[in-house]
Amino acid sequence: MNDKLANYFKSFNEQLTDDLGSRFDYSKLLMYGKKKKASLSYDDEMIDLPWIHEAEEVVSKIKTIVNNINPNINLENEFENSEFDTFEDRYIVFLIDQLSSLLAVTSSNLASSTKKLNDYFIGQNISLNDVALLKDVKVLSANNNLFVEEQRKLLQLRETLGLLMETNYYNCLKKSVYFDDKSVCINGVIANDPLYGACYDFYKRLKELLSAHYDLPAPVRNNDYHNYLLLCLLLTLDNIGFVLNGASPEFDNKDYLLKVKNLKFSRNNINLSINTDSDDHIDLLFEDNNDYKQKGKRISKVSLDLYPSLDKVVPTNEEASSYFAKKVNARLSKGYDNAFVITTLLGLQNNNIIIASPNANPFDANLTNMIESCLLYLPANAFTYSHYCPICGGHVESSDNNGNYECSVCGSKYMLLTDKEKKEYIWVKRLSNKEGE
């Protein structure tokens, strides 16, 4: 089981508690976060393949076995002599298939850890056409001799196995007698022949190596991810201009879980209040205190559900995507103006699924986009957009009692505002949430 990410969050949370204790204020936590910011992310473009050299040696031995026997095998007449249709050679063909599976899944994992332009642009929420933004940005894989060398060995091994699978030896023995994991045992040849014996020794490790790739990653503990995310969120708010509004309430870090109520910030005339008292949810409340003609409070209540990793309930990214969409809609039905699920699961990001992880590139841009999407103000004609959605153009009905318009087509939510100088604006509280359904 791959426990790298779970161990990272566990270590992060334990270190935070060791350094700060169980009670502290916002200033102390923010300063701690700024000092530790470099450790809030790590380069996941690393592969741990201590077995790759062993695989090279085994494939070399398999190649010797095949080359010694293959000239004696005729594909049309199969074996000219039945002495070559042996248990140990059927086992070698089975081992070729197992090695091929191991190298295929390893290659797939390697490809997913390779840095890509698409990941950067999705994270920054910018168009791939904005190539000017690439200047001086280190996005793609840099020179990493170990990474490149392991990559090269892996591809060479796959190529060699591919050639072995084209031989008469492989194709004749493959259809000779059914062979599977239960068929594997040691006989006199395997026990005493250095070529077959070395292959058997490596096979005994294959289950362990394959399970390391196929098993679910170790689950991340909720409180570890919660504390990581809360600190990243506070650093993001500080970076985009939100400052503490009034005295800081005390953070309670009992049982390695940060809890705080009515932590208040402001930026210009926007106030923000943060409340968190559970390990899987954070509440944000935005309030617009600008001087408008409209009476009443102009607020936006935002839900953040934290779902750090796959588990037995949600074992795949596909199921997670569907589950997250239902989670968002459940929050909206309870009266939230906007709702997000924040997770470490790469590849799921959309308008309401936010990736925040130490190996996401860049995680702070994702959180910035999330906050700013809740505070999108645009000059616009109030009459027009009291009838048509500014996001998709769909027809909208009259506003609710709080002055909010909600589009039944795309699910966006907004408020029309007019300042004292009669300038008209739209506050987009929620962009379309239909994407993930």
Coordinates of C-alpha atoms in Angstrom, one line a residue:
M1 CA 0.0 0.0 0.0
N2 CA 1.3 3.4 -1.0
D3 CA 1.3 5.5 2.2
K4 CA 3.5 8.4 1.1
L5 CA 0.7 11.0 1.1
A6 CA -0.9 9.7 4.3
N7 CA 2.5 9.8 6.1
Y8 CA 3.2 13.3 4.8
F9 CA -0.1 14.7 6.3
K10 CA 0.4 12.8 9.6
S11 CA 3.9 14.1 10.0
F12 CA 2.8 17.6 9.1
N13 CA 0.1 17.6 11.7
E14 CA 2.2 16.1 14.4
Q15 CA 5.0 18.7 13.7
L16 CA 2.4 21.5 13.9
T17 CA 1.2 20.4 17.3
D18 CA 4.7 19.9 18.6
D19 CA 5.8 23.4 17.5
L20 CA 2.6 25.3 18.5
G21 CA 1.0 23.3 21.2
S22 CA -2.7 23.0 21.7
R23 CA -3.8 26.7 21.9
F24 CA -2.5 29.7 19.9
D25 CA -3.8 32.7 18.1
Y26 CA -4.0 33.6 14.4
S27 CA -0.8 35.6 14.2
K28 CA 1.2 32.7 15.6
L29 CA -0.3 30.2 13.2
L30 CA 0.2 32.5 10.2
M31 CA 3.8 33.1 11.0
Y32 CA 4.3 29.4 11.4
G33 CA 2.7 28.8 8.1
K34 CA 4.9 31.3 6.3
K35 CA 8.0 29.7 7.7
K36 CA 6.8 26.2 6.7
K37 CA 5.4 27.2 3.3
A38 CA 8.1 25.5 1.4
S39 CA 7.3 22.2 3.1
L40 CA 3.5 22.5 2.2
S41 CA 4.3 21.1 -1.2
Y42 CA 6.7 18.5 -2.5
D43 CA 7.9 17.2 -5.9
D44 CA 6.0 14.0 -6.6
E45 CA 8.0 13.4 -9.7
M46 CA 10.0 10.7 -8.1
I47 CA 9.7 7.0 -8.6
D48 CA 10.9 4.4 -6.2
L49 CA 11.9 1.4 -8.2
P50 CA 14.6 -0.5 -6.3
W51 CA 13.5 -3.7 -8.2
I52 CA 14.3 -2.3 -11.7
H53 CA 17.8 -3.6 -11.7
E54 CA 16.6 -7.1 -10.6
A55 CA 14.0 -7.0 -13.4
E56 CA 16.7 -6.2 -15.9
E57 CA 18.7 -9.2 -14.8
V58 CA 15.7 -11.5 -14.9
V59 CA 14.6 -10.3 -18.3
S60 CA 18.2 -11.0 -19.5
K61 CA 18.0 -14.5 -18.2
I62 CA 14.6 -15.0 -19.8
K63 CA 16.0 -13.8 -23.1
T64 CA 18.8 -16.3 -22.8
I65 CA 16.3 -19.1 -22.1
V66 CA 14.2 -18.1 -25.1
N67 CA 17.1 -17.7 -27.5
N68 CA 18.4 -21.1 -26.6
I69 CA 15.2 -22.9 -27.3
N70 CA 13.4 -20.7 -29.9
P71 CA 15.4 -21.9 -33.0
N72 CA 14.0 -25.4 -32.3
I73 CA 10.4 -24.4 -32.4
N74 CA 8.4 -24.2 -35.6
L75 CA 5.3 -22.1 -35.3
E76 CA 3.3 -24.1 -37.9
N77 CA 4.2 -27.5 -36.5
E78 CA 4.5 -26.2 -33.0
F79 CA 7.2 -28.3 -31.3
E80 CA 9.3 -30.6 -33.5
N81 CA 10.3 -32.3 -30.3
S82 CA 8.0 -32.4 -27.2
E83 CA 11.0 -32.1 -24.9
F84 CA 10.7 -28.3 -25.2
D85 CA 7.1 -28.3 -24.0
T86 CA 8.0 -28.4 -20.3
F87 CA 6.5 -27.1 -17.1
E88 CA 9.4 -24.7 -16.5
D89 CA 9.1 -23.2 -20.0
R90 CA 5.4 -22.7 -19.6
Y91 CA 6.2 -21.0 -16.3
I92 CA 8.6 -18.7 -18.1
V93 CA 5.9 -17.6 -20.5
F94 CA 3.6 -17.0 -17.5
L95 CA 6.4 -14.9 -15.9
I96 CA 6.7 -12.9 -19.1
D97 CA 3.0 -12.0 -18.9
Q98 CA 3.3 -11.1 -15.2
L99 CA 6.4 -8.9 -15.8
S100 CA 4.6 -7.2 -18.7
S101 CA 1.7 -6.3 -16.3
L102 CA 4.0 -5.0 -13.7
L103 CA 5.9 -2.8 -16.2
A104 CA 2.6 -1.6 -17.8
V105 CA 1.1 -0.3 -14.6
T106 CA 4.5 1.1 -13.4
S107 CA 4.7 3.0 -16.7
S108 CA 1.2 4.3 -16.3
N109 CA 2.0 5.6 -12.8
L110 CA 5.2 7.1 -14.1
A111 CA 3.3 9.0 -16.8
S112 CA 0.8 10.4 -14.3
S113 CA 3.7 11.7 -12.1
T114 CA 5.3 13.5 -15.1
K115 CA 4.6 17.2 -15.0
K116 CA 2.4 18.5 -17.8
L117 CA 1.4 21.9 -19.1
N118 CA -2.3 21.0 -18.8
D119 CA -2.0 20.5 -15.0
Y120 CA -0.5 24.0 -14.6
F121 CA -3.1 25.8 -16.8
I122 CA -6.0 24.0 -15.1
G123 CA -4.5 24.9 -11.7
Q124 CA -4.1 28.5 -12.7
N125 CA -7.5 28.5 -14.4
I126 CA -6.1 30.1 -17.6
S127 CA -6.3 29.3 -21.2
L128 CA -3.6 27.2 -23.0
N129 CA -3.5 30.1 -25.5
D130 CA -2.0 32.4 -22.9
V131 CA 1.5 31.3 -23.7
A132 CA 3.0 34.6 -22.5
L133 CA 2.3 33.4 -19.0
L134 CA 4.8 30.6 -19.4
K135 CA 7.8 32.9 -19.3
D136 CA 10.1 32.2 -16.4
V137 CA 7.6 29.6 -15.1
K138 CA 9.2 26.2 -14.2
V139 CA 6.4 23.9 -15.1
L140 CA 7.8 20.9 -16.9
S141 CA 10.2 18.2 -15.7
A142 CA 13.7 19.6 -15.1
N143 CA 16.8 17.5 -15.4
N144 CA 16.5 14.7 -13.0
N145 CA 19.1 12.0 -13.8
L146 CA 17.6 9.4 -11.6
F147 CA 14.1 9.9 -13.0
V148 CA 15.3 9.9 -16.6
E149 CA 17.5 6.8 -16.0
E150 CA 14.7 4.8 -14.4
Q151 CA 12.3 6.0 -17.2
R152 CA 14.8 4.7 -19.8
K153 CA 15.3 1.3 -18.1
L154 CA 11.5 0.8 -17.8
L155 CA 10.9 1.6 -21.5
Q156 CA 13.8 -0.7 -22.6
L157 CA 12.4 -3.6 -20.5
R158 CA 8.9 -3.2 -22.0
E159 CA 10.5 -3.2 -25.5
T160 CA 12.5 -6.3 -24.8
L161 CA 9.4 -8.1 -23.4
G162 CA 7.4 -7.1 -26.4
L163 CA 10.0 -8.8 -28.7
L164 CA 10.0 -11.9 -26.5
M165 CA 6.2 -12.1 -26.9
E166 CA 6.6 -12.2 -30.7
T167 CA 8.8 -15.3 -30.6
N168 CA 7.6 -18.8 -31.5
Y169 CA 8.7 -20.0 -28.0
Y170 CA 6.2 -17.6 -26.4
N171 CA 3.3 -18.1 -28.8
C172 CA 3.5 -21.9 -28.9
L173 CA 3.8 -22.3 -25.2
K174 CA 1.2 -19.7 -24.5
K175 CA -1.5 -21.9 -26.1
S176 CA 0.0 -25.2 -25.0
V177 CA -1.6 -25.6 -21.5
Y178 CA -3.4 -23.1 -19.4
F179 CA -1.1 -21.7 -16.7
D180 CA -1.9 -19.4 -13.9
D181 CA -0.7 -18.3 -10.4
K182 CA -2.0 -21.5 -8.8
S183 CA 0.1 -23.6 -11.3
V184 CA 3.4 -22.2 -10.1
C185 CA 5.5 -24.5 -8.0
I186 CA 9.2 -25.4 -7.9
N187 CA 10.5 -28.5 -9.6
G188 CA 14.0 -30.0 -10.0
V189 CA 14.9 -27.8 -13.0
I190 CA 13.8 -24.6 -11.4
A191 CA 15.5 -25.5 -8.2
N192 CA 18.9 -26.3 -9.8
D193 CA 19.1 -24.4 -13.0
P194 CA 20.6 -20.9 -12.4
L195 CA 18.5 -19.3 -15.1
Y196 CA 15.2 -20.7 -14.2
G197 CA 16.0 -20.5 -10.5
A198 CA 16.7 -16.7 -10.6
C199 CA 13.4 -16.2 -12.5
Y200 CA 11.5 -18.1 -9.8
D201 CA 13.2 -16.0 -7.0
F202 CA 12.0 -12.8 -8.7
Y203 CA 8.5 -14.2 -9.3
K204 CA 8.1 -14.7 -5.5
R205 CA 8.4 -10.9 -5.2
L206 CA 5.9 -10.1 -8.0
K207 CA 2.8 -10.2 -5.9
E208 CA 4.2 -7.7 -3.5
L209 CA 5.4 -5.4 -6.3
L210 CA 2.0 -5.6 -8.2
S211 CA 0.0 -4.9 -5.0
A212 CA 2.0 -1.8 -4.3
H213 CA 0.8 -0.4 -7.6
Y214 CA -2.8 -1.7 -7.6
D215 CA -3.8 -1.2 -3.9
L216 CA -5.6 1.9 -2.8
P217 CA -3.2 4.5 -1.3
A218 CA -3.3 4.5 2.5
P219 CA -6.2 6.7 3.6
V220 CA -5.4 10.1 4.8
R221 CA -6.7 10.9 8.3
N222 CA -9.4 13.6 8.3
N223 CA -7.9 15.7 11.1
D224 CA -4.4 15.7 9.4
Y225 CA -5.9 16.9 6.1
H226 CA -8.2 19.4 7.8
N227 CA -5.3 21.1 9.6
Y228 CA -3.2 21.2 6.4
L229 CA -6.0 22.7 4.4
L230 CA -6.9 25.3 7.0
L231 CA -3.4 26.5 7.2
C232 CA -3.1 26.6 3.4
L233 CA -6.4 28.5 3.3
L234 CA -5.2 31.1 5.8
L235 CA -2.0 31.6 3.8
T236 CA -4.0 32.0 0.6
L237 CA -6.2 34.6 2.2
D238 CA -3.2 36.5 3.5
N239 CA -1.6 36.4 0.1
I240 CA -4.7 37.8 -1.7
G241 CA -5.1 40.7 0.7
F242 CA -7.4 39.6 3.5
V243 CA -6.4 40.9 6.9
L244 CA -7.5 40.0 10.4
N245 CA -10.5 42.0 11.4
G246 CA -10.4 42.6 15.2
A247 CA -8.9 40.4 17.8
S248 CA -8.1 36.8 16.9
P249 CA -10.1 34.1 18.6
E250 CA -8.0 31.3 20.1
F251 CA -7.4 28.2 18.0
D252 CA -8.0 25.0 19.8
N253 CA -5.8 22.1 18.6
K254 CA -7.0 19.5 21.0
D255 CA -6.6 15.9 19.6
Y256 CA -4.7 17.2 16.6
L257 CA -7.7 19.0 15.2
L258 CA -7.7 22.8 14.7
K259 CA -11.0 24.4 15.7
V260 CA -11.9 28.1 15.5
K261 CA -15.1 30.1 15.6
N262 CA -15.8 33.5 14.1
L263 CA -12.3 34.1 12.8
K264 CA -12.9 37.4 10.9
F265 CA -11.1 38.9 8.0
S266 CA -11.7 41.9 5.7
R267 CA -10.5 43.1 2.3
N268 CA -11.7 46.5 1.2
N269 CA -15.4 46.3 2.1
I270 CA -15.7 42.6 2.0
N271 CA -15.8 40.8 5.4
L272 CA -15.2 37.1 5.8
S273 CA -15.9 34.8 8.8
I274 CA -14.5 31.3 9.2
N275 CA -15.9 28.6 11.4
T276 CA -14.7 25.1 11.8
D277 CA -15.6 22.6 14.5
S278 CA -15.4 19.2 12.7
D279 CA -12.6 17.4 10.8
D280 CA -14.4 17.3 7.4
H281 CA -16.1 20.7 7.0
I282 CA -15.4 24.4 7.1
D283 CA -17.9 27.3 6.8
L284 CA -17.1 30.6 5.1
L285 CA -19.4 33.6 5.3
F286 CA -18.8 36.5 3.0
E287 CA -20.5 39.9 3.6
D288 CA -20.4 42.8 1.2
N289 CA -20.4 46.1 3.2
N290 CA -20.2 48.5 0.2
D291 CA -22.7 51.3 0.0
Y292 CA -25.5 50.2 -2.3
K293 CA -29.1 51.3 -2.8
Q294 CA -30.3 47.9 -2.0
K295 CA -31.3 47.4 1.6
G296 CA -30.6 44.4 3.8
K297 CA -27.6 42.2 4.2
R298 CA -25.5 41.1 1.2
I299 CA -24.0 37.8 2.3
S300 CA -22.8 34.6 0.7
K301 CA -22.6 31.4 2.8
V302 CA -20.0 28.9 1.4
S303 CA -19.5 25.3 2.4
L304 CA -16.2 23.5 2.2
D305 CA -16.4 19.7 2.5
L306 CA -13.0 18.0 2.9
Y307 CA -12.5 14.5 1.4
P308 CA -8.8 13.7 1.5
S309 CA -8.5 10.4 -0.2
L310 CA -10.2 7.4 -1.7
D311 CA -11.6 4.7 0.6
K312 CA -13.8 1.6 0.6
V313 CA -17.0 3.7 0.2
V314 CA -15.5 5.7 -2.7
P315 CA -12.7 3.5 -4.2
T316 CA -12.2 5.1 -7.6
N317 CA -11.9 8.6 -9.1
E318 CA -15.0 8.0 -11.2
E319 CA -17.1 7.2 -8.2
A320 CA -15.6 10.1 -6.3
S321 CA -16.6 12.5 -9.0
S322 CA -20.2 11.4 -8.8
Y323 CA -20.2 11.4 -5.0
F324 CA -18.7 14.9 -4.8
A325 CA -21.4 16.3 -7.2
K326 CA -24.1 14.9 -4.9
K327 CA -22.3 16.3 -1.9
V328 CA -22.2 19.8 -3.4
N329 CA -25.9 19.6 -4.4
A330 CA -26.9 18.4 -0.9
R331 CA -25.2 21.5 0.6
L332 CA -26.9 23.9 -1.9
S333 CA -30.2 22.4 -1.1
K334 CA -29.6 23.2 2.6
G335 CA -29.3 26.9 1.8
Y336 CA -25.6 27.5 1.0
D337 CA -25.0 30.0 -1.7
N338 CA -22.0 28.0 -2.9
A339 CA -20.3 24.7 -2.0
F340 CA -17.0 23.0 -2.8
V341 CA -15.4 19.6 -2.1
I342 CA -11.7 19.9 -1.5
T343 CA -9.6 16.8 -2.1
T344 CA -6.1 15.5 -2.9
L345 CA -7.5 13.4 -5.8
L346 CA -5.7 14.7 -8.9
G347 CA -7.7 15.0 -12.2
L348 CA -11.1 15.7 -10.7
Q349 CA -11.0 19.5 -10.5
N350 CA -14.0 21.4 -11.9
N351 CA -15.9 24.5 -10.7
N352 CA -16.8 22.9 -7.4
I353 CA -14.1 20.3 -6.8
I354 CA -10.9 21.9 -5.7
I355 CA -7.5 20.1 -5.5
A356 CA -5.4 21.0 -2.5
S357 CA -2.4 18.6 -2.0
P358 CA 1.3 18.9 -1.5
N359 CA 1.9 17.3 -4.9
A360 CA -0.6 19.5 -6.8
N361 CA 0.9 22.1 -9.0
P362 CA 0.1 24.7 -7.8
F363 CA -2.2 24.0 -4.8
D364 CA -2.4 27.7 -3.7
A365 CA -3.6 28.8 -7.1
N366 CA -6.5 26.4 -6.8
L367 CA -7.5 27.9 -3.4
T368 CA -7.1 31.4 -4.7
N369 CA -9.4 30.6 -7.7
M370 CA -11.9 29.2 -5.3
I371 CA -12.1 32.3 -3.1
E372 CA -12.1 34.7 -6.0
S373 CA -14.9 32.8 -7.7
C374 CA -17.1 33.5 -4.7
L375 CA -16.3 37.2 -5.1
L376 CA -16.7 37.8 -8.8
Y377 CA -18.1 41.4 -9.4
L378 CA -18.8 42.6 -12.9
P379 CA -20.4 45.8 -14.2
A380 CA -23.6 44.8 -16.0
N381 CA -27.1 46.1 -16.8
A382 CA -29.4 45.2 -14.0
F383 CA -32.6 45.0 -16.1
T384 CA -31.1 42.6 -18.6
Y385 CA -29.8 40.2 -16.1
S386 CA -32.9 40.3 -14.0
H387 CA -34.3 38.2 -16.9
Y388 CA -31.3 36.3 -18.3
C389 CA -28.5 34.4 -16.7
P390 CA -25.1 36.3 -17.1
I391 CA -23.3 32.9 -17.2
C392 CA -25.2 30.8 -19.7
G393 CA -27.9 33.2 -21.0
G394 CA -30.8 31.1 -19.7
H395 CA -34.0 32.7 -18.6
V396 CA -34.3 33.4 -14.9
E397 CA -37.3 34.0 -12.7
S398 CA -37.6 36.8 -10.2
S399 CA -35.2 37.0 -7.3
D400 CA -35.8 35.5 -3.9
N401 CA -36.5 37.4 -0.7
N402 CA -32.7 38.1 -0.3
G403 CA -32.3 39.5 -3.8
N404 CA -30.6 36.4 -5.2
Y405 CA -31.2 35.1 -8.7
E406 CA -30.6 31.5 -9.5
C407 CA -30.4 30.0 -13.0
S408 CA -32.3 26.8 -13.4
V409 CA -30.3 25.9 -16.5
C410 CA -26.7 26.1 -15.3
G411 CA -27.2 26.5 -11.5
S412 CA -25.3 29.8 -11.2
K413 CA -26.4 32.2 -8.5
Y414 CA -25.9 36.0 -8.4
M415 CA -27.1 39.3 -7.0
L416 CA -27.8 42.6 -8.8
L417 CA -26.4 45.7 -7.1
T418 CA -26.6 49.5 -7.7
D419 CA -24.2 51.8 -5.9
K420 CA -24.9 55.4 -4.9
E421 CA -23.6 56.7 -8.2
K422 CA -26.2 54.5 -10.0
K423 CA -23.5 52.1 -11.4
E424 CA -24.9 48.7 -11.7
Y425 CA -23.0 45.4 -10.9
I426 CA -23.5 41.7 -10.7
W427 CA -22.1 39.8 -7.7
V428 CA -21.7 36.2 -9.0
K429 CA -21.9 34.1 -5.9
R430 CA -21.8 30.8 -7.7
L431 CA -20.6 29.8 -11.1
S432 CA -22.3 26.9 -12.8
N433 CA -22.3 23.8 -10.6
K434 CA -23.8 21.5 -13.2
E435 CA -20.4 20.4 -14.6
G436 CA -19.9 17.5 -12.3
E437 CA -23.3 16.0 -12.5

